[in-house]
Amino acid sequence: MMGSVEIKLGRIFSEIYEEGPDGVPEFKTFIDGSWTRSSEGTTFDLRTPIDGSVIARVQRCNESDLERAVRAAKENQRKIRSLAAIDRIEIMEEVARIVRNHADDFAMTITLEMGRAISESPGEVRAVAERLRLAMEDSRKVSGEYIPGDWSPDTVGKVAIVLREPVGVVGAIGPFNYPLFIPSAKVIPAILGANSVVVKPSSSTPISMLLMARAFQLAGLPEGVLNVVTGPGYLGSLLAAHRDVGMVSFTGSTEVGREVARHGVGKMLHLELGGKAYAIVLDDADLKLSAAKCVEGAFRNAGQRCDAVSAVLVQESVADEFVEEVMKQVTEWRLGDPRDPSTKMGPLVNEQAAERVNGLVRDAVEKGSVLLHGGERERAYHQPTVLDRVPESAKILWEETFGPVIPIVRVRDEEHALQIAERSRYGLDAAVFTNNFYRMWRVAKALRVGEVTVNDYPRHGVGFFPFGGVKDSGLGREGIGYSIEEMMVIKTIVFNLEPAGLGKVRRTRTS
Ligand code: NAP
């Protein structure tokens, strides 16, 4: 272990926290354009998974803080609406510049909050800067249509234009596993679409979003347009239920997503929920490539990715060779202190998460799986693990793993692999490895998921390609140009052209 864990931030962030008597920084939250304490003055301890120590105190907002945040968002939405769209783009460019200039602060915060290896965290920061840079691509989707009415006997003599308008206040609720990117990927399109936003970040990883709010403030976003409420999960349900919130964008587990949907009845909902990506390796695939991709797809971010490869279904005729290739790769994934640049995998978000993953591993072994690598956990650190010959009765084949485990199932053929994938309650991603064009098409068409990746592991990345779930993995589509559509409402304006002498005359019928 590399010594005590402390958050150290550059001067631009000095306004957002104060050092407590014990040296632990107390972060404020961002409501109505200022850095503020919760109305009751209460905070909660933020523990790092690196060694379990308290690295920060964060405001425990309550219902009245949420009320303040939604009111500010509602009252200030006109400020962003009255700003020329090109000015909104310029704010995004300025935020991108700030994020890039302070990339180290953002990256280390991610590492300390959630334990991601510092060799990986800068990738999330770059993705946010890239998402901001591509804001112009979002803006192209804020367009409409012209519809001539004389194709219907009902609307002859009229035309309509169809506009996309802001929904008003967007409620954004984010998970812990990409604490900077996921909330940002909600805030950016919401603001570009002239909405105001209230964000509720995960209480395991709230600081990344607070830093991002500071970047928006410094970039000149009008006050009150972006508000952050930190605190327990139930704030998310209150946000979803609030009468002044027009649209809810949620990313998190399927169970909590259902709760959010229950509270947000009657609102526009975008739900990005749990996933279980099966990677199907067929007997004509490049096995070296397939193994390398499956290992990286399963182990990046210690497997805490909704698009992680979380089971491999390999055709039994090539399974031995595939497993051999997998075993060559896994030794590279050194588990350790995530602050050490040579570490490839850090701890999971907390000890309970590591214990849950280990419970899935133990269940699989009890039911007959062969443990080829890893299998142990200590505190929040779970070893990179490979299980072979996993039987269909093992829970790990069906439950979201969210940890660094590769369960391998030996399947008879394509049909057998598809039967397993079809039984899953999830439908976010899948991968297929094959060099046969027709098999690729057959499998890709048969899989009931939002995205199929061929000859690579699924990776939503910056969201340049749209992604999202079917079945229990959610509804709506995320991505550049797609998320913004979920946050806009269509308004139709109908013009009667008769007063201009342009009303069409219908032909006289002879019978
Ligand atoms: P989670 O436990 O569902 O939490 C997500 C967010 O919901 C957090 O901000 C949480 O706040 C809040 N929340 C908790 N209870 C709530 C309630 N009763 N009402 C409203 N909000 C509530 O998910 P997580 O463990 O942070 O993230 C992992 C999950 O996210 C996985 O299932 C993963 O697959 C999914 N995910 C999906 C995608 C995708 O694109 N489909 C992307 C990333 C992650 P607290 O933290 O304060 O409890």
Coordinates of C-alpha atoms and ligand atoms in Angstrom, one line a residue:
M1 CA 0.0 0.0 0.0
M2 CA 1.3 3.4 -1.0
G3 CA 0.6 5.4 2.2
S4 CA -2.5 7.3 3.5
V5 CA -5.1 8.2 0.9
E6 CA -5.8 12.0 0.6
I7 CA -7.7 14.1 -2.0
K8 CA -5.5 16.9 -3.2
L9 CA -7.0 19.3 -5.7
G10 CA -5.8 22.3 -7.7
R11 CA -6.7 25.9 -6.8
I12 CA -9.7 26.2 -9.1
F13 CA -11.5 23.8 -6.8
S14 CA -10.7 25.5 -3.5
E15 CA -14.1 27.2 -3.4
I16 CA -16.0 23.8 -3.3
Y17 CA -14.6 22.4 -0.1
E18 CA -13.2 23.3 3.3
E19 CA -10.8 21.4 5.4
G20 CA -12.3 20.0 8.6
P21 CA -10.5 20.0 12.0
D22 CA -9.2 16.5 11.3
G23 CA -7.9 17.5 7.9
V24 CA -10.6 15.7 6.0
P25 CA -12.1 18.0 3.3
E26 CA -15.8 18.7 3.5
F27 CA -17.3 19.2 0.1
K28 CA -20.2 21.6 -0.4
T29 CA -22.9 21.0 -3.0
F30 CA -23.9 23.2 -6.0
I31 CA -27.4 24.7 -5.9
D32 CA -28.7 27.8 -7.6
G33 CA -25.2 28.9 -8.7
S34 CA -23.5 28.7 -5.3
W35 CA -21.6 26.2 -3.2
T36 CA -23.7 25.5 -0.2
R37 CA -24.2 23.2 2.8
S38 CA -27.2 21.0 3.2
S39 CA -30.1 22.8 5.0
E40 CA -29.6 20.7 8.1
G41 CA -25.8 21.0 8.0
T42 CA -25.4 17.2 8.0
T43 CA -22.7 15.4 6.0
F44 CA -21.8 11.8 5.3
D45 CA -18.4 10.1 5.2
L46 CA -17.0 9.1 1.9
R47 CA -14.7 6.0 2.3
T48 CA -12.2 5.0 -0.4
P49 CA -12.1 1.3 -1.3
I50 CA -8.3 1.6 -1.4
D51 CA -8.0 1.1 2.3
G52 CA -11.5 1.9 3.7
S53 CA -10.4 5.3 5.2
V54 CA -12.6 8.4 5.2
I55 CA -11.3 10.7 2.4
A56 CA -14.0 13.3 2.4
R57 CA -17.3 14.5 3.9
V58 CA -20.1 15.3 1.6
Q59 CA -23.4 17.1 2.1
R60 CA -26.3 14.9 3.1
C61 CA -29.0 16.8 1.2
N62 CA -32.7 16.2 2.2
E63 CA -36.1 16.9 0.7
S64 CA -35.9 20.7 1.2
D65 CA -32.5 20.8 -0.5
L66 CA -33.9 18.9 -3.4
E67 CA -36.9 21.3 -3.5
R68 CA -34.4 24.2 -3.6
A69 CA -32.5 22.6 -6.4
V70 CA -35.6 21.9 -8.5
R71 CA -37.0 25.4 -7.9
A72 CA -33.7 26.9 -9.0
A73 CA -33.7 24.7 -12.1
K74 CA -37.2 25.7 -13.0
E75 CA -36.8 29.4 -12.4
N76 CA -33.5 29.6 -14.4
Q77 CA -34.4 27.4 -17.4
R78 CA -35.4 30.6 -19.3
K79 CA -31.8 31.8 -19.0
I80 CA -30.4 28.8 -20.9
R81 CA -33.4 28.9 -23.3
S82 CA -32.8 32.5 -24.2
L83 CA -29.1 31.9 -24.9
A84 CA -28.3 31.4 -28.5
A85 CA -27.5 27.7 -29.2
I86 CA -24.1 28.6 -30.4
D87 CA -23.3 30.1 -27.0
R88 CA -24.3 26.8 -25.4
I89 CA -21.8 25.1 -27.7
E90 CA -19.1 27.6 -26.7
I91 CA -19.8 26.9 -23.0
M92 CA -19.2 23.2 -23.7
E93 CA -15.9 24.1 -25.5
E94 CA -14.8 26.0 -22.4
V95 CA -15.8 23.2 -20.1
A96 CA -13.7 20.8 -22.3
R97 CA -10.7 23.1 -21.9
I98 CA -11.1 23.2 -18.1
V99 CA -11.4 19.4 -17.9
R100 CA -8.4 18.9 -20.1
N101 CA -6.3 21.4 -18.1
H102 CA -7.2 19.7 -14.8
A103 CA -7.3 16.2 -16.1
D104 CA -5.0 14.9 -13.3
D105 CA -7.4 16.2 -10.6
F106 CA -10.4 14.5 -12.3
A107 CA -8.5 11.3 -12.9
M108 CA -7.1 10.9 -9.4
T109 CA -10.5 11.8 -7.9
I110 CA -12.1 8.9 -9.8
T111 CA -9.3 6.6 -8.6
L112 CA -9.7 7.6 -5.0
E113 CA -13.5 7.5 -5.0
M114 CA -14.1 4.1 -6.7
G115 CA -10.7 2.4 -6.8
R116 CA -10.2 2.4 -10.6
A117 CA -6.6 1.9 -11.5
I118 CA -4.9 5.2 -12.3
S119 CA -3.7 3.6 -15.6
E120 CA -7.4 3.6 -16.6
S121 CA -9.0 6.7 -15.0
P122 CA -7.5 9.3 -17.4
G123 CA -9.5 7.5 -20.2
E124 CA -12.7 8.5 -18.6
V125 CA -11.6 12.1 -18.3
R126 CA -10.6 12.1 -22.0
A127 CA -14.0 10.6 -22.9
V128 CA -15.7 13.5 -21.1
A129 CA -13.6 16.1 -23.0
E130 CA -14.3 14.3 -26.3
R131 CA -18.1 14.2 -25.5
L132 CA -18.0 18.0 -24.9
R133 CA -16.0 18.5 -28.1
L134 CA -18.6 16.6 -30.1
A135 CA -21.5 18.7 -28.8
M136 CA -22.1 20.1 -32.3
E137 CA -23.1 16.6 -33.3
D138 CA -25.9 16.7 -30.7
S139 CA -27.1 20.1 -31.9
R140 CA -27.8 18.7 -35.4
K141 CA -30.5 16.5 -33.9
V142 CA -32.4 19.6 -32.6
S143 CA -34.1 20.1 -35.9
G144 CA -37.6 19.6 -37.1
E145 CA -39.8 18.9 -40.1
Y146 CA -42.0 20.7 -42.6
I147 CA -45.1 18.7 -43.4
P148 CA -47.4 19.7 -46.3
G149 CA -51.0 18.9 -45.3
D150 CA -52.5 18.3 -48.7
W151 CA -51.7 14.5 -48.7
S152 CA -54.7 14.1 -46.4
P153 CA -58.3 15.2 -47.1
D154 CA -58.3 16.4 -43.4
T155 CA -55.5 18.9 -43.7
V156 CA -55.8 20.2 -47.2
G157 CA -54.8 23.9 -47.3
K158 CA -52.6 23.7 -44.3
V159 CA -48.9 23.1 -43.5
A160 CA -47.2 22.2 -40.3
I161 CA -43.8 22.6 -38.9
V162 CA -42.6 20.2 -36.2
L163 CA -40.2 21.7 -33.6
R164 CA -38.1 20.0 -30.9
E165 CA -38.4 22.0 -27.7
P166 CA -36.8 21.6 -24.3
V167 CA -38.7 19.5 -21.8
G168 CA -37.9 22.0 -19.0
V169 CA -36.2 20.4 -16.0
V170 CA -34.2 17.2 -16.5
G171 CA -33.6 15.0 -13.4
A172 CA -30.4 13.0 -13.9
I173 CA -29.4 10.1 -11.6
G174 CA -26.1 8.4 -12.1
P175 CA -24.3 5.2 -10.9
F176 CA -20.9 4.8 -9.3
N177 CA -19.1 3.0 -12.1
Y178 CA -18.3 6.0 -14.4
P179 CA -18.8 8.8 -11.9
L180 CA -17.6 11.5 -14.2
F181 CA -18.7 10.4 -17.6
I182 CA -22.2 9.1 -17.0
P183 CA -23.6 12.1 -15.2
S184 CA -21.8 14.4 -17.7
A185 CA -23.3 12.5 -20.6
K186 CA -26.7 13.5 -19.2
V187 CA -25.9 17.1 -18.3
I188 CA -24.3 17.9 -21.7
P189 CA -27.2 17.0 -24.0
A190 CA -29.7 18.4 -21.4
I191 CA -28.1 21.8 -21.5
L192 CA -27.5 21.8 -25.2
G193 CA -31.2 21.2 -25.6
A194 CA -31.9 24.3 -23.4
N195 CA -33.0 22.3 -20.4
S196 CA -31.9 23.0 -16.9
V197 CA -30.8 20.0 -14.8
V198 CA -30.8 18.6 -11.3
V199 CA -28.2 15.8 -10.9
K200 CA -28.2 13.2 -8.1
P201 CA -24.8 11.4 -8.3
S202 CA -24.1 8.1 -6.6
S203 CA -23.3 8.5 -3.0
S204 CA -20.3 6.2 -3.4
T205 CA -18.7 8.6 -5.9
P206 CA -20.2 12.1 -5.7
I207 CA -17.1 14.2 -5.9
S208 CA -16.3 13.7 -9.6
M209 CA -19.7 15.3 -10.5
L210 CA -19.0 18.2 -8.0
L211 CA -15.7 18.9 -9.9
M212 CA -17.6 18.8 -13.1
A213 CA -20.2 21.3 -11.8
R214 CA -17.3 23.6 -10.9
A215 CA -16.0 23.4 -14.4
F216 CA -19.5 24.4 -15.8
Q217 CA -19.6 27.3 -13.3
L218 CA -16.2 28.5 -14.4
A219 CA -17.1 28.2 -18.0
G220 CA -19.9 30.7 -17.5
L221 CA -23.0 28.5 -17.4
P222 CA -25.8 30.8 -16.2
E223 CA -26.5 30.3 -12.4
G224 CA -29.2 27.8 -11.4
V225 CA -29.1 25.9 -14.8
L226 CA -27.1 23.1 -13.3
N227 CA -27.7 21.9 -9.7
V228 CA -26.3 18.9 -7.8
V229 CA -27.9 17.2 -4.8
T230 CA -25.7 14.8 -2.9
G231 CA -27.1 12.3 -0.5
P232 CA -28.9 9.0 -0.1
G233 CA -30.7 7.0 -2.9
Y234 CA -34.2 8.1 -1.9
L235 CA -33.4 11.6 -3.2
G236 CA -33.4 10.0 -6.7
S237 CA -37.0 8.8 -6.2
L238 CA -38.1 12.2 -4.9
L239 CA -36.5 13.8 -8.0
A240 CA -38.2 11.4 -10.3
A241 CA -41.6 12.1 -8.6
H242 CA -41.2 15.9 -8.5
R243 CA -44.0 17.7 -10.4
D244 CA -41.6 20.2 -11.9
V245 CA -39.3 17.6 -13.4
G246 CA -40.3 16.9 -16.9
M247 CA -37.9 14.1 -17.8
V248 CA -35.8 11.6 -15.9
S249 CA -32.6 10.2 -17.2
F250 CA -31.5 7.3 -15.0
T251 CA -28.5 5.0 -15.2
G252 CA -28.1 2.2 -12.6
S253 CA -29.3 -1.2 -11.7
T254 CA -32.6 -2.7 -13.0
E255 CA -34.0 -2.9 -9.5
V256 CA -33.5 0.8 -8.7
G257 CA -34.5 1.7 -12.3
R258 CA -37.9 0.1 -11.6
E259 CA -38.3 2.2 -8.5
V260 CA -37.5 5.3 -10.4
A261 CA -40.0 4.4 -13.1
R262 CA -42.7 3.9 -10.4
H263 CA -42.0 7.3 -9.1
G264 CA -41.7 9.0 -12.5
V265 CA -45.0 7.7 -13.9
G266 CA -46.3 10.1 -16.5
K267 CA -42.9 11.6 -17.3
M268 CA -40.5 11.1 -20.1
L269 CA -38.2 8.3 -18.9
H270 CA -34.8 7.2 -20.1
L271 CA -33.6 4.1 -18.3
E272 CA -30.1 2.6 -18.8
L273 CA -30.1 -0.4 -16.6
G274 CA -28.2 -3.6 -15.8
G275 CA -26.5 -5.7 -18.4
K276 CA -25.1 -9.2 -19.0
A277 CA -23.0 -9.4 -22.1
Y278 CA -22.5 -12.9 -23.5
A279 CA -19.5 -13.3 -25.8
I280 CA -20.1 -16.1 -28.3
V281 CA -16.9 -17.6 -29.7
L282 CA -17.6 -19.8 -32.8
D283 CA -15.3 -22.5 -34.1
D284 CA -14.1 -20.5 -37.1
A285 CA -13.0 -17.5 -34.9
D286 CA -9.5 -16.1 -34.5
L287 CA -9.0 -17.6 -31.1
K288 CA -6.1 -15.4 -30.1
L289 CA -8.0 -12.3 -30.9
S290 CA -11.2 -13.6 -29.2
A291 CA -9.3 -14.5 -26.0
A292 CA -7.5 -11.1 -25.8
K293 CA -10.8 -9.2 -26.4
C294 CA -12.8 -11.3 -23.9
V295 CA -10.2 -10.9 -21.2
E296 CA -10.0 -7.1 -21.6
G297 CA -13.7 -6.9 -22.0
A298 CA -14.2 -8.7 -18.7
F299 CA -11.5 -7.1 -16.6
R300 CA -11.4 -3.4 -17.6
N301 CA -12.6 -1.3 -14.7
A302 CA -12.4 -4.5 -12.7
G303 CA -15.5 -5.7 -14.5
Q304 CA -17.7 -2.9 -13.1
R305 CA -19.1 -2.0 -16.5
C306 CA -22.7 -2.5 -17.8
D307 CA -21.1 -3.6 -21.1
A308 CA -18.6 -6.0 -19.6
V309 CA -18.1 -9.4 -21.1
S310 CA -19.6 -11.4 -18.2
A311 CA -19.8 -14.9 -19.7
V312 CA -18.1 -16.5 -22.7
L313 CA -20.0 -19.2 -24.7
V314 CA -17.3 -21.0 -26.6
Q315 CA -17.9 -23.9 -29.1
E316 CA -16.6 -27.0 -27.4
S317 CA -14.5 -28.1 -30.4
V318 CA -12.2 -25.1 -29.9
A319 CA -12.7 -24.6 -26.2
D320 CA -9.3 -26.1 -25.0
E321 CA -7.4 -23.8 -27.4
F322 CA -9.5 -20.8 -26.4
V323 CA -9.0 -21.4 -22.7
E324 CA -5.2 -21.8 -23.2
E325 CA -5.1 -18.3 -24.9
V326 CA -7.2 -16.8 -22.1
M327 CA -4.8 -18.1 -19.5
K328 CA -1.8 -16.5 -21.4
Q329 CA -3.6 -13.1 -21.0
V330 CA -4.9 -13.1 -17.5
T331 CA -1.5 -13.1 -15.7
E332 CA -1.0 -9.5 -17.0
W333 CA -3.8 -8.2 -14.9
R334 CA -2.0 -7.3 -11.7
L335 CA -4.3 -6.5 -8.8
G336 CA -3.1 -3.8 -6.4
D337 CA -3.1 -0.2 -5.2
P338 CA -4.9 1.7 -7.9
R339 CA -2.7 4.7 -7.4
D340 CA 0.3 2.8 -8.6
P341 CA 0.7 3.3 -12.3
S342 CA 1.8 -0.3 -12.8
T343 CA -1.4 -1.7 -11.3
K344 CA -3.9 -2.9 -13.9
M345 CA -6.8 -3.7 -11.6
G346 CA -7.8 -1.9 -8.4
P347 CA -10.4 -2.8 -5.8
L348 CA -14.2 -3.0 -6.4
V349 CA -16.2 0.0 -5.2
N350 CA -16.6 -1.4 -1.7
E351 CA -16.2 -4.6 0.4
Q352 CA -19.9 -5.6 0.0
A353 CA -19.5 -5.5 -3.8
A354 CA -16.4 -7.8 -3.6
E355 CA -18.2 -10.2 -1.3
R356 CA -21.2 -10.4 -3.6
V357 CA -18.9 -11.2 -6.6
N358 CA -17.1 -13.8 -4.5
G359 CA -20.4 -15.3 -3.5
L360 CA -21.2 -15.8 -7.2
V361 CA -17.8 -17.4 -7.7
R362 CA -18.2 -19.8 -4.8
D363 CA -21.7 -20.8 -6.0
A364 CA -20.3 -21.6 -9.5
V365 CA -17.5 -23.7 -8.0
E366 CA -19.9 -25.6 -5.7
K367 CA -22.0 -26.4 -8.7
G368 CA -19.1 -27.9 -10.6
S369 CA -17.2 -25.1 -12.4
V370 CA -13.4 -25.5 -12.6
L371 CA -11.5 -22.6 -11.0
L372 CA -8.6 -21.9 -13.3
H373 CA -7.4 -18.6 -11.9
G374 CA -8.0 -16.3 -8.9
G375 CA -11.2 -16.8 -7.0
E376 CA -10.2 -15.0 -3.7
R377 CA -11.0 -11.7 -2.3
E378 CA -9.5 -9.6 0.5
R379 CA -11.4 -6.5 1.7
A380 CA -12.6 -4.8 -1.5
Y381 CA -10.0 -6.4 -3.7
H382 CA -11.2 -9.3 -5.8
Q383 CA -8.7 -11.3 -7.8
P384 CA -9.1 -11.5 -11.6
T385 CA -10.8 -14.9 -11.9
V386 CA -11.4 -17.5 -14.6
L387 CA -14.0 -20.3 -14.3
D388 CA -14.2 -23.1 -16.9
R389 CA -17.0 -25.6 -17.6
V390 CA -19.6 -23.4 -15.8
P391 CA -22.9 -25.3 -15.6
E392 CA -26.1 -23.6 -16.6
S393 CA -27.3 -23.9 -13.0
A394 CA -24.7 -21.4 -11.8
K395 CA -26.0 -18.0 -10.8
I396 CA -23.1 -16.2 -12.4
L397 CA -24.5 -17.1 -15.8
W398 CA -27.7 -15.1 -15.2
E399 CA -27.0 -12.4 -12.6
E400 CA -25.1 -9.3 -13.4
T401 CA -21.5 -10.0 -12.2
F402 CA -20.0 -6.4 -11.9
G403 CA -16.7 -7.9 -11.0
P404 CA -13.5 -9.3 -12.6
V405 CA -14.7 -12.8 -13.5
I406 CA -14.7 -14.7 -16.8
P407 CA -17.1 -17.7 -16.6
I408 CA -16.6 -19.9 -19.6
V409 CA -19.4 -22.2 -20.9
R410 CA -18.6 -24.9 -23.5
V411 CA -21.5 -25.0 -25.9
R412 CA -22.4 -27.5 -28.6
D413 CA -23.1 -25.1 -31.4
E414 CA -24.4 -21.7 -32.4
E415 CA -28.0 -22.7 -31.5
H416 CA -27.0 -23.7 -28.0
A417 CA -25.2 -20.4 -27.4
L418 CA -28.3 -18.5 -28.7
Q419 CA -30.6 -20.5 -26.4
I420 CA -28.5 -19.4 -23.4
A421 CA -28.4 -15.7 -24.4
E422 CA -32.2 -15.8 -25.1
R423 CA -32.9 -17.0 -21.5
S424 CA -31.2 -13.9 -20.0
R425 CA -33.4 -11.3 -18.5
Y426 CA -30.9 -8.7 -19.7
G427 CA -30.6 -7.3 -23.2
L428 CA -27.9 -4.6 -23.3
D429 CA -24.9 -6.0 -25.2
A430 CA -23.5 -9.1 -26.7
A431 CA -20.5 -10.0 -28.8
V432 CA -19.8 -12.6 -31.5
F433 CA -16.5 -13.8 -32.7
T434 CA -16.4 -15.5 -36.1
N435 CA -14.8 -15.1 -39.5
N436 CA -17.9 -16.2 -41.3
F437 CA -20.0 -13.4 -42.7
Y438 CA -23.3 -15.4 -42.8
R439 CA -22.9 -16.8 -39.3
M440 CA -22.1 -13.3 -38.0
W441 CA -25.3 -12.1 -39.5
R442 CA -27.4 -15.0 -38.3
V443 CA -26.2 -14.6 -34.7
A444 CA -26.3 -10.8 -34.7
K445 CA -29.9 -10.8 -36.0
A446 CA -31.0 -13.5 -33.5
L447 CA -29.6 -11.8 -30.3
R448 CA -32.2 -9.8 -28.5
V449 CA -30.0 -6.9 -27.2
G450 CA -29.5 -3.2 -27.9
E451 CA -26.0 -3.6 -29.4
V452 CA -24.0 -6.5 -30.9
T453 CA -20.3 -6.2 -31.3
V454 CA -18.6 -8.4 -33.9
N455 CA -15.0 -9.5 -33.2
D456 CA -14.4 -7.1 -30.3
Y457 CA -15.7 -6.7 -26.8
P458 CA -18.8 -4.4 -26.3
R459 CA -17.7 -0.9 -25.4
H460 CA -20.1 2.1 -25.2
G461 CA -17.1 4.5 -25.0
V462 CA -17.9 8.1 -25.7
G463 CA -21.3 7.2 -27.1
F464 CA -20.6 7.9 -30.7
F465 CA -22.6 4.8 -31.6
P466 CA -26.0 4.7 -29.9
F467 CA -26.6 2.1 -27.2
G468 CA -29.3 1.1 -24.8
G469 CA -31.3 -1.9 -23.6
V470 CA -34.1 -4.2 -24.4
K471 CA -35.8 -6.6 -21.9
D472 CA -34.7 -5.7 -18.3
S473 CA -31.8 -3.5 -19.5
G474 CA -33.9 -0.4 -20.0
L475 CA -35.5 1.8 -22.5
G476 CA -34.4 4.7 -24.6
R477 CA -31.1 5.2 -26.4
E478 CA -28.0 6.9 -25.1
G479 CA -25.3 8.5 -27.3
I480 CA -24.3 11.6 -29.1
G481 CA -27.4 13.0 -30.9
Y482 CA -29.6 10.3 -29.3
S483 CA -29.6 11.3 -25.7
I484 CA -30.7 14.8 -26.6
E485 CA -33.7 13.4 -28.5
E486 CA -34.9 11.8 -25.3
M487 CA -34.8 15.2 -23.6
M488 CA -36.8 17.2 -26.1
V489 CA -40.5 17.4 -26.8
I490 CA -42.1 17.7 -30.1
K491 CA -44.3 20.7 -30.7
T492 CA -46.4 21.0 -33.9
I493 CA -47.4 24.4 -35.3
V494 CA -50.1 24.2 -37.9
F495 CA -50.6 27.1 -40.4
N496 CA -53.9 27.6 -42.3
L497 CA -52.8 29.0 -45.7
E498 CA -56.3 29.9 -46.9
P499 CA -56.0 33.6 -45.8
A500 CA -52.9 33.9 -48.0
G501 CA -54.9 32.6 -51.0
L502 CA -52.8 29.4 -50.9
G503 CA -55.5 27.0 -49.7
K504 CA -55.7 24.1 -52.1
V505 CA -58.9 23.4 -54.0
R506 CA -59.9 19.7 -54.3
R507 CA -60.9 18.4 -57.7
T508 CA -64.7 17.9 -58.3
R509 CA -65.8 14.3 -58.3
T510 CA -67.9 13.1 -61.1
S511 CA -69.7 10.4 -59.1
Ligands
NAP1 P1 -27.7 1.7 -8.3 O1 -27.5 1.1 -7.0 O2 -28.9 1.3 -9.0 O3 -27.7 3.3 -8.1 C1 -27.8 4.1 -9.2 C2 -28.2 5.5 -8.7 O4 -29.6 5.4 -8.1 C3 -27.4 6.1 -7.5 O5 -27.3 7.5 -7.7 C4 -28.2 5.7 -6.3 O6 -27.9 6.5 -5.2 C5 -29.6 5.9 -6.8 N1 -30.6 5.3 -6.0 C6 -30.5 4.3 -5.1 N2 -31.7 4.0 -4.5 C7 -32.6 4.8 -5.2 C8 -34.0 4.9 -5.1 N3 -34.7 4.2 -4.2 N4 -34.6 5.7 -5.9 C9 -33.9 6.5 -6.8 N5 -32.6 6.4 -6.9 C10 -31.9 5.6 -6.1 O7 -26.5 1.4 -9.3 P2 -25.0 1.4 -9.1 O8 -24.6 0.2 -8.2 O9 -24.5 2.8 -8.7 O10 -24.4 1.2 -10.6 C11 -24.3 -0.1 -11.1 C12 -25.4 -0.5 -12.0 O11 -25.6 0.5 -13.0 C13 -25.3 -1.8 -12.7 O12 -26.5 -2.5 -12.6 C14 -24.9 -1.4 -14.1 O13 -25.2 -2.3 -15.1 C15 -25.7 -0.2 -14.3 N6 -25.2 0.7 -15.4 C16 -25.9 0.6 -16.6 C17 -25.4 1.4 -17.7 C18 -26.1 1.4 -19.0 O14 -25.6 2.1 -19.9 N7 -27.1 0.6 -19.2 C19 -24.2 2.1 -17.5 C20 -23.5 2.0 -16.3 C21 -24.1 1.3 -15.2 P3 -27.0 6.0 -4.0 O15 -25.7 5.7 -4.6 O16 -26.9 7.2 -3.1 O17 -27.6 4.9 -3.4

